[in-house]
Coordinates of C-alpha atoms in Angstrom, one line a residue:
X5 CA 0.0 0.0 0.0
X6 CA 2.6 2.5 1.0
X7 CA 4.7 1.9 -2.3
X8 CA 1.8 2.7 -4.1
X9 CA 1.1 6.1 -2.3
X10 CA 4.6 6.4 -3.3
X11 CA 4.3 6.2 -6.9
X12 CA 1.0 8.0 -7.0
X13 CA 3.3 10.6 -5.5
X14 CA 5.7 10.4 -8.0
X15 CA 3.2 10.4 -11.1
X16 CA 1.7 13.7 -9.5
X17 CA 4.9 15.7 -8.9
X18 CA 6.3 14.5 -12.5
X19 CA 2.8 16.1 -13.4
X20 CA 2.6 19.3 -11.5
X21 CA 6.3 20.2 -12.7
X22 CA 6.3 19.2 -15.8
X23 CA 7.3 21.7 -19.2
X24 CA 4.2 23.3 -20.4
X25 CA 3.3 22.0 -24.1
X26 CA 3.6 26.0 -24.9
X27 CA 7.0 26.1 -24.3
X28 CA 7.6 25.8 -27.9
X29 CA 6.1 29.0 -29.9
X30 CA 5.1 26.7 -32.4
X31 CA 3.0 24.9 -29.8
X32 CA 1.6 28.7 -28.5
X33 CA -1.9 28.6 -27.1
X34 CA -4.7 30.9 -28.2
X35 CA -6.4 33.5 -26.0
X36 CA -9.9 33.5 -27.0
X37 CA -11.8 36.9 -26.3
X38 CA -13.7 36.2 -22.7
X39 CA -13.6 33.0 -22.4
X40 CA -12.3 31.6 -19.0
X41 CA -8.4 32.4 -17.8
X42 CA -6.1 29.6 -19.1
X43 CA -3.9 28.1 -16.5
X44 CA -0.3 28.0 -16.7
X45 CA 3.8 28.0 -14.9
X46 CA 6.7 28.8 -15.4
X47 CA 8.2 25.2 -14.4
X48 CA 11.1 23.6 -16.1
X49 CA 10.2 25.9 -19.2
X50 CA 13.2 26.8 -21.4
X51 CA 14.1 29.7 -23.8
X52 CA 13.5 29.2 -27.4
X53 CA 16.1 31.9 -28.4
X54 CA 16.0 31.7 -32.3
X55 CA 12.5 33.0 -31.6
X56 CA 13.1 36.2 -29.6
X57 CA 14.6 40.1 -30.1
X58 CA 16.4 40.7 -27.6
X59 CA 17.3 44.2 -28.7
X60 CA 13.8 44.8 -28.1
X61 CA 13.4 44.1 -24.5
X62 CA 16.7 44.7 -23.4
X63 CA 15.5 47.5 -21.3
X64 CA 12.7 45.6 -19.7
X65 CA 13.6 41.5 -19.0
X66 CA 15.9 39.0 -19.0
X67 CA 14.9 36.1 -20.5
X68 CA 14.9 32.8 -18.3
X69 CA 12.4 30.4 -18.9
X70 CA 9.2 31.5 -21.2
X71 CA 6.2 30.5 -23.0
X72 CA 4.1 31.2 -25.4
X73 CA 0.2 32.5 -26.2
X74 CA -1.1 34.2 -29.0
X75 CA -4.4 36.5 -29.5
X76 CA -6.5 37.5 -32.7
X77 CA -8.6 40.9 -31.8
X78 CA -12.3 40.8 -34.1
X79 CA -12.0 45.3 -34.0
X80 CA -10.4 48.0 -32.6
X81 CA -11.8 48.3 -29.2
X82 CA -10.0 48.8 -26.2
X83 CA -9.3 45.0 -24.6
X84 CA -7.5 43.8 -21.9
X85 CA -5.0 41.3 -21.3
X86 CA -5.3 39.7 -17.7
X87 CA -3.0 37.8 -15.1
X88 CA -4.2 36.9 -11.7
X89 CA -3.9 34.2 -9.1
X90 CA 0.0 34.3 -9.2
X91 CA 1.5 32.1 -7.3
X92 CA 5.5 32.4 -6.9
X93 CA 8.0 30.1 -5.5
X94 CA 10.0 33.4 -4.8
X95 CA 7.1 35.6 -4.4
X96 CA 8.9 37.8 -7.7
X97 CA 5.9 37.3 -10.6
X98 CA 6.0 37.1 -13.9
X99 CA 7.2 39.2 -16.7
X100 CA 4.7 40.1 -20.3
X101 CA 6.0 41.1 -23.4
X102 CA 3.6 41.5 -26.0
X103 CA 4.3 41.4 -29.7
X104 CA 3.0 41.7 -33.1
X105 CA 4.5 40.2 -35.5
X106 CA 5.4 36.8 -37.6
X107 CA 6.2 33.7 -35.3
X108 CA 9.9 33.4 -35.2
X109 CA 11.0 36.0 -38.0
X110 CA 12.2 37.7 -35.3
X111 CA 12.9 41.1 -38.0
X112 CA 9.5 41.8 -38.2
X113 CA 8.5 42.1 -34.6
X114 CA 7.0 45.0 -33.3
X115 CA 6.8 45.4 -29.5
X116 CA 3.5 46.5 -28.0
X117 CA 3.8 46.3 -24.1
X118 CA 6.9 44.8 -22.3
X119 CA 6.5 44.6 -18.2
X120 CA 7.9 43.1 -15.3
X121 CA 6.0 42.5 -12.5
X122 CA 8.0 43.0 -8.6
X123 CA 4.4 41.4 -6.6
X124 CA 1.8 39.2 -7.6
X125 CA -1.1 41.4 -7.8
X126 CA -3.8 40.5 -10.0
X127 CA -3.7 43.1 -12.6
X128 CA -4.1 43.8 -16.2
X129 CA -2.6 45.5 -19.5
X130 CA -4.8 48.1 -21.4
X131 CA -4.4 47.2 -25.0
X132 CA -5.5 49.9 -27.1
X133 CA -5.9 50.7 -31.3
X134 CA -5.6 46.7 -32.0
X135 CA -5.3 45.9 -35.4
X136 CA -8.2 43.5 -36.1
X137 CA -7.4 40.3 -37.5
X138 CA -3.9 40.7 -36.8
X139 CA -2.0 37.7 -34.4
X140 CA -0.4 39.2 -31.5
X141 CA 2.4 37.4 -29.7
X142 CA 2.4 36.7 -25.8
X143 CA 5.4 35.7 -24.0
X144 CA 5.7 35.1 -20.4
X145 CA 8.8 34.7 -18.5
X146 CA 9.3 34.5 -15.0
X147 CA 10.7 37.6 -13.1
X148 CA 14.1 36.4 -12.4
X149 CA 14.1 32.7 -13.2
X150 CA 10.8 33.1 -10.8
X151 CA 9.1 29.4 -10.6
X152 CA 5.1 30.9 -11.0
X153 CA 1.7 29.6 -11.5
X154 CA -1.2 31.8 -12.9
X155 CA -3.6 32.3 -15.1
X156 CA -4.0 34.5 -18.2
X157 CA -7.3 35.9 -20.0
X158 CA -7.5 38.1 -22.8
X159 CA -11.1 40.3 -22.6
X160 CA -13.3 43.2 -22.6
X161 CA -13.4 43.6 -19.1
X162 CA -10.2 44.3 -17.0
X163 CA -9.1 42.4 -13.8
X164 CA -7.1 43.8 -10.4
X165 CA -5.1 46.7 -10.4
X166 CA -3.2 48.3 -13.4
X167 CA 0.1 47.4 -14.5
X168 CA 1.1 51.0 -14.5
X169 CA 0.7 52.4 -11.0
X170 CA 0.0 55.7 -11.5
X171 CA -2.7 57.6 -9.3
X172 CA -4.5 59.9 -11.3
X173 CA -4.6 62.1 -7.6
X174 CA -8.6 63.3 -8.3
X175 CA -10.3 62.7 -5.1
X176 CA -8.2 65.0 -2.8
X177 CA -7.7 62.0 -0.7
X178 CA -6.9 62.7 2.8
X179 CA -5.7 60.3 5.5
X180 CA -6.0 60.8 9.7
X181 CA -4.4 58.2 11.4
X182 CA -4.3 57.1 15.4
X183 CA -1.9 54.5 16.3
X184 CA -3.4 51.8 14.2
X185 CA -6.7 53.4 13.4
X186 CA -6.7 54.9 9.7
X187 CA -10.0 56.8 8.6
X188 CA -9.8 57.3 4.6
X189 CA -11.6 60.4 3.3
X190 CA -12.2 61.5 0.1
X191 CA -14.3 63.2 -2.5
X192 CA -15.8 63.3 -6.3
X193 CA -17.5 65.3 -8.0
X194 CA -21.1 64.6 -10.3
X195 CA -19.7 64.1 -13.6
X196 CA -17.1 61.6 -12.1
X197 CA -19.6 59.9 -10.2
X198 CA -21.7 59.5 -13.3
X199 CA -19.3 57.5 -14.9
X200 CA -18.6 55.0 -11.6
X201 CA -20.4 52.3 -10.2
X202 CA -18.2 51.5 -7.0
X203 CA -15.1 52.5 -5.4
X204 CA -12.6 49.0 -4.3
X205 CA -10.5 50.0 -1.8
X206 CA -7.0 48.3 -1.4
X207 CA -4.2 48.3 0.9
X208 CA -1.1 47.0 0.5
X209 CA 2.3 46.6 3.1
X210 CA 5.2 47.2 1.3
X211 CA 7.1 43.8 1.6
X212 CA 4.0 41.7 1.0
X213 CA 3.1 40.5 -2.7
X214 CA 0.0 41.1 -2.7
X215 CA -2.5 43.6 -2.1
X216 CA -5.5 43.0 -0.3
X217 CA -8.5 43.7 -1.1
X218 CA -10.8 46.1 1.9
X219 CA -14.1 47.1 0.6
X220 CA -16.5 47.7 -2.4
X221 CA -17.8 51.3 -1.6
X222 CA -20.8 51.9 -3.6
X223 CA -22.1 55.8 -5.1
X224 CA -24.6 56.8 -2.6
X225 CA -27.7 58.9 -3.9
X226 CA -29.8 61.3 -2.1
X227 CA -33.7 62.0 -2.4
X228 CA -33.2 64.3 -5.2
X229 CA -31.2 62.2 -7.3
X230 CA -27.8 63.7 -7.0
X231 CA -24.4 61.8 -6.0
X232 CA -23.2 61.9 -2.2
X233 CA -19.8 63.5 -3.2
X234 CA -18.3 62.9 -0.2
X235 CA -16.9 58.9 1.0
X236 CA -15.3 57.9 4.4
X237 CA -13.5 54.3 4.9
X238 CA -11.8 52.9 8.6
X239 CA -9.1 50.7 8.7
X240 CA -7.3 49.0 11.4
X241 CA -3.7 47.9 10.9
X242 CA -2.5 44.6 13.2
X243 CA 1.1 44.3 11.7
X244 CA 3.8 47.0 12.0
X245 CA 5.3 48.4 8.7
X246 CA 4.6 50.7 5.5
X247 CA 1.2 50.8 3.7
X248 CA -0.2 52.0 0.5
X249 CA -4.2 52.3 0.4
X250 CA -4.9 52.6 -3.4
X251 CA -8.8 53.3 -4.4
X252 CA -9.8 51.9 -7.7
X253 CA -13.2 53.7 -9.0
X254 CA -15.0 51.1 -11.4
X255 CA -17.0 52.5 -14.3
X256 CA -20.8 51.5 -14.8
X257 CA -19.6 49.5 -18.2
X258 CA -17.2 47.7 -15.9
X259 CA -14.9 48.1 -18.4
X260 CA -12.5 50.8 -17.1
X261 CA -10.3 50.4 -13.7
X262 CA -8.8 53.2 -12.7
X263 CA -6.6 54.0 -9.6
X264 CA -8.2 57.4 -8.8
X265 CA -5.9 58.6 -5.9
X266 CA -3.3 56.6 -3.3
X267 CA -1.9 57.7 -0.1
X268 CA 0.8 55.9 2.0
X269 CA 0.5 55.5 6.1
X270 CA 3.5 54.2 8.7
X271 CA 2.6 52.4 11.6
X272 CA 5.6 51.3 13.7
X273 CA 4.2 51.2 17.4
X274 CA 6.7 51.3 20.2
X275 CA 7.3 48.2 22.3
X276 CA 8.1 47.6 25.2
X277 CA 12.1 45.9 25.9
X278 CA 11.0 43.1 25.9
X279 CA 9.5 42.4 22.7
X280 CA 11.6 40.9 19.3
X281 CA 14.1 43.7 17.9
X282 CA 12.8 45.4 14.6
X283 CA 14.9 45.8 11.5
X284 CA 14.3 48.4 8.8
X285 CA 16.4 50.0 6.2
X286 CA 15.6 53.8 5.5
X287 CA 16.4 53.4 1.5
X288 CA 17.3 56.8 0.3
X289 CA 14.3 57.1 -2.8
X290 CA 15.4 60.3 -5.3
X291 CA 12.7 59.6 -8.3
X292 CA 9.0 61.3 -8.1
X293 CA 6.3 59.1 -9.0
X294 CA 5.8 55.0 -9.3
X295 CA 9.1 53.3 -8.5
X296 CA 9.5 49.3 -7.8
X297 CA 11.8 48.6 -5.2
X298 CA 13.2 45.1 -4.8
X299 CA 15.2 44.0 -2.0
X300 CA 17.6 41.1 -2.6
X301 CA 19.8 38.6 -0.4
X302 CA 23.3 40.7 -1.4
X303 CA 25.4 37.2 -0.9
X304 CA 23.3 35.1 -3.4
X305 CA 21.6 37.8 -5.3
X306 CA 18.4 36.3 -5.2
X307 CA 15.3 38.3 -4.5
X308 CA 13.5 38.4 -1.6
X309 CA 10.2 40.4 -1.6
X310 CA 9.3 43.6 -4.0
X311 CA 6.3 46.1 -4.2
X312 CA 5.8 49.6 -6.5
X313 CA 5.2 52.5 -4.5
X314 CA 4.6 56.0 -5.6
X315 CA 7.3 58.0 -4.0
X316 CA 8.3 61.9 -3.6
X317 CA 11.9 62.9 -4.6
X318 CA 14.3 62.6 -1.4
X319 CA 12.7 61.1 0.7
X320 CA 13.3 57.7 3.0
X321 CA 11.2 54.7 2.2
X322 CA 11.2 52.4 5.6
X323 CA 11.8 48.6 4.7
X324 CA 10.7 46.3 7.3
X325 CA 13.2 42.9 6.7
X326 CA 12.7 41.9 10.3
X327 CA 11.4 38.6 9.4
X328 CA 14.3 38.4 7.0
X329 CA 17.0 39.0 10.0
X330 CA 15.0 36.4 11.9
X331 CA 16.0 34.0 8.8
X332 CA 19.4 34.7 9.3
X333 CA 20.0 37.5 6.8
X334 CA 22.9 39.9 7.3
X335 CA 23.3 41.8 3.5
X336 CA 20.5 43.4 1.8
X337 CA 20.8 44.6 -1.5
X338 CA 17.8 47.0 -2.6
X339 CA 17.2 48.6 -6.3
X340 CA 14.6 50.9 -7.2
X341 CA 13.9 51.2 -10.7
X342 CA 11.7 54.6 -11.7
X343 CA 8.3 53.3 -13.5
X344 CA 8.8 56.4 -15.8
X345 CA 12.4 56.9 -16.8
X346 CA 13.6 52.9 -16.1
X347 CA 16.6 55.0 -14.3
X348 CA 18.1 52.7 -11.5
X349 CA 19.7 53.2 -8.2
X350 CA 20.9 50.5 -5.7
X351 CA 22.1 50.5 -2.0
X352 CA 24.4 47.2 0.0
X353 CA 23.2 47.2 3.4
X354 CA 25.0 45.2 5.9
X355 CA 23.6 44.1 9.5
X356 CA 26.4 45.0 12.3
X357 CA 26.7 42.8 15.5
X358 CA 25.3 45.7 17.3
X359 CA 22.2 46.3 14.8
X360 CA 23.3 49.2 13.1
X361 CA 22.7 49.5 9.6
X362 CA 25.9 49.8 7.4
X363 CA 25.8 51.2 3.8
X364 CA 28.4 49.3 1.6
X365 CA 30.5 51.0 -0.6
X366 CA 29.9 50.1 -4.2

């Protein structure tokens, strides 16, 4: 009996990390507009080189071990292509690269979108002015060599959060915060609240990689028909570190998902002696706007956690790697790459005996 449950074992795992048949681009799988997400990973896939521009995406991805989908758009419309329900051995993501273009003649590609991802958000790529009846080329590699599941949809109707982070700042959001009690206000005016049907309210800590998901806040209307223009959302924070609370408004179509305004909140409580010893960097951030930090184990090089924040120029970003000290890390490398201008900068930290942070020279 037991060497049975041992070979049933063995047949599974063979199974579960076995190369996808779309390794191959000749074997590429097509996205069908709405139908349901196709399931796929990153395991044991290989790079097809004679089948890729690298001069293309050089300033987006390293190539480690892709795949291959393929899409046909029927018109012009704005559509959407879709990742969600990542799940990451390393917690990095997956990287997109979108292409049109004849399979394999590599000289008449033409990129449309190249990303890489630094959580696992669910979130989508706005594909607009689609050339119908023209084949479009999906590869996707994992972030790093990153060993991911998910699934992939290409539709009408968007999914999560955008790839690009950017807060269009409308709703004059304002945040009051007491110890761990945050109180979210904000405001909209009619003809934006014509075009919504909800508000989704996210919040995300910094070194997690994910968001999750608060609240659906629906438009209120009064007697006389007119939008309540002004919202309020509590939230209480159990864990210590740096948070982002991002509100998504949702248009009536349910086609359009749009961050309309983020703000970021600190909650580091004192403790008493007693309690465990925290450990976070201050990384010096110099770019305005969306940047993706990742912070990396500076002896292997392999990454640890990542998130996109939307930062203002000098100014220290507080990363919480307590957990990560607890592991028995010492040196921290961290990069922030500006969403904008793809500029980079990086920072060595080393852990000293008596828990002082040391920068180390380049």
């Amino acid at each position: 009996m037991r060497s049975i449950a041992a070979c049933i074992l063995f047949l599974f795992s063979s199974f579960a990390y076995a190369q996808v048949a779309n390794d191959k681009i000749d074997n590429r799988i097509e996205l069908h507009l709405d139908s349901v997400p196709v399931y796929s990973n990153t395991y044991n896939a290989t790079v097809e080189w004679g089948c890729i521009n690298r001069a293309l995406t050089n300033s987006c991805l390293v190539y480690h071990n892709d795949q291959w989908f393929y899409f046909t758009p029927t018109d012009s419309r704005k559509q959407y292509l879709n990742i969600t329900n990542q799940q990451c051995k390393n917690f990095k993501g997956v990287q997109v690269v979108i292409i049109e273009g004849n399979p394999c003649e590599t000289s008449t590609y033409t990129l449309i979108h190249c990303t890489s991802f630094t959580d696992q958000n669910d979130t989508f790529i706005e594909l607009d002015s689609l050339k119908p009846g023209v084949q479009y080329l999906v590869l996707i590699d994992g972030f790093l060599g990153d060993q991911c599941d998910f699934e992939i949809q290409f539709s009408t109707r968007p999914s999560g959060i955008p790839v690009h982070r950017d807060s269009k700042d409308t709703l004059s959001l304002r945040l009051e915060q007491d110890s761990h009690l945050v109180n979210l206000q904000w405001g909209a005016n009619q003809s934006q609240l014509d075009e919504l049907d909800h508000f989704e309210i996210f919040r995300q800590q910094v070194n997690a990689s994910k968001a999750v998901e608060l609240a659906e806040i629906s438009i209120s209307t009064n007697a006389l028909g007119r939008h309540m223009e002004y919202y309020v959302y509590s939230d209480s924070l159990s864990e210590h570190g740096l948070f982002v609370y991002r509100i998504i408004g949702i248009t009536k179509s349910g086609n359009e998902r749009i961050i309309l305004d983020e703000t970021q909140v600190e909650f580091f409580p004192v403790k008493p002696a007693q309690t465990i010893i925290e450990h976070v960097i201050q990384f010096p951030v110099t770019f305005s706007g969306p940047v993706e930090i990742v912070v990396s184990d500076a002896i292997k090089g392999t990454a640890l956690f990542g998130t996109t924040i939307k930062a203002d120029q000098n100014r220290l970003v507080p990363l919480d790697v307590t957990h990560l000290v607890n592991r028995g890390y010492r040196f921290f490398r961290v990069k922030a790459v500006h969403v904008k201008s793809r500029n980079v900068f990086t920072q060595t930290y080393a852990l000293s005996d008596d828990g002082e942070w040391i920068v180390v020279p380049k």
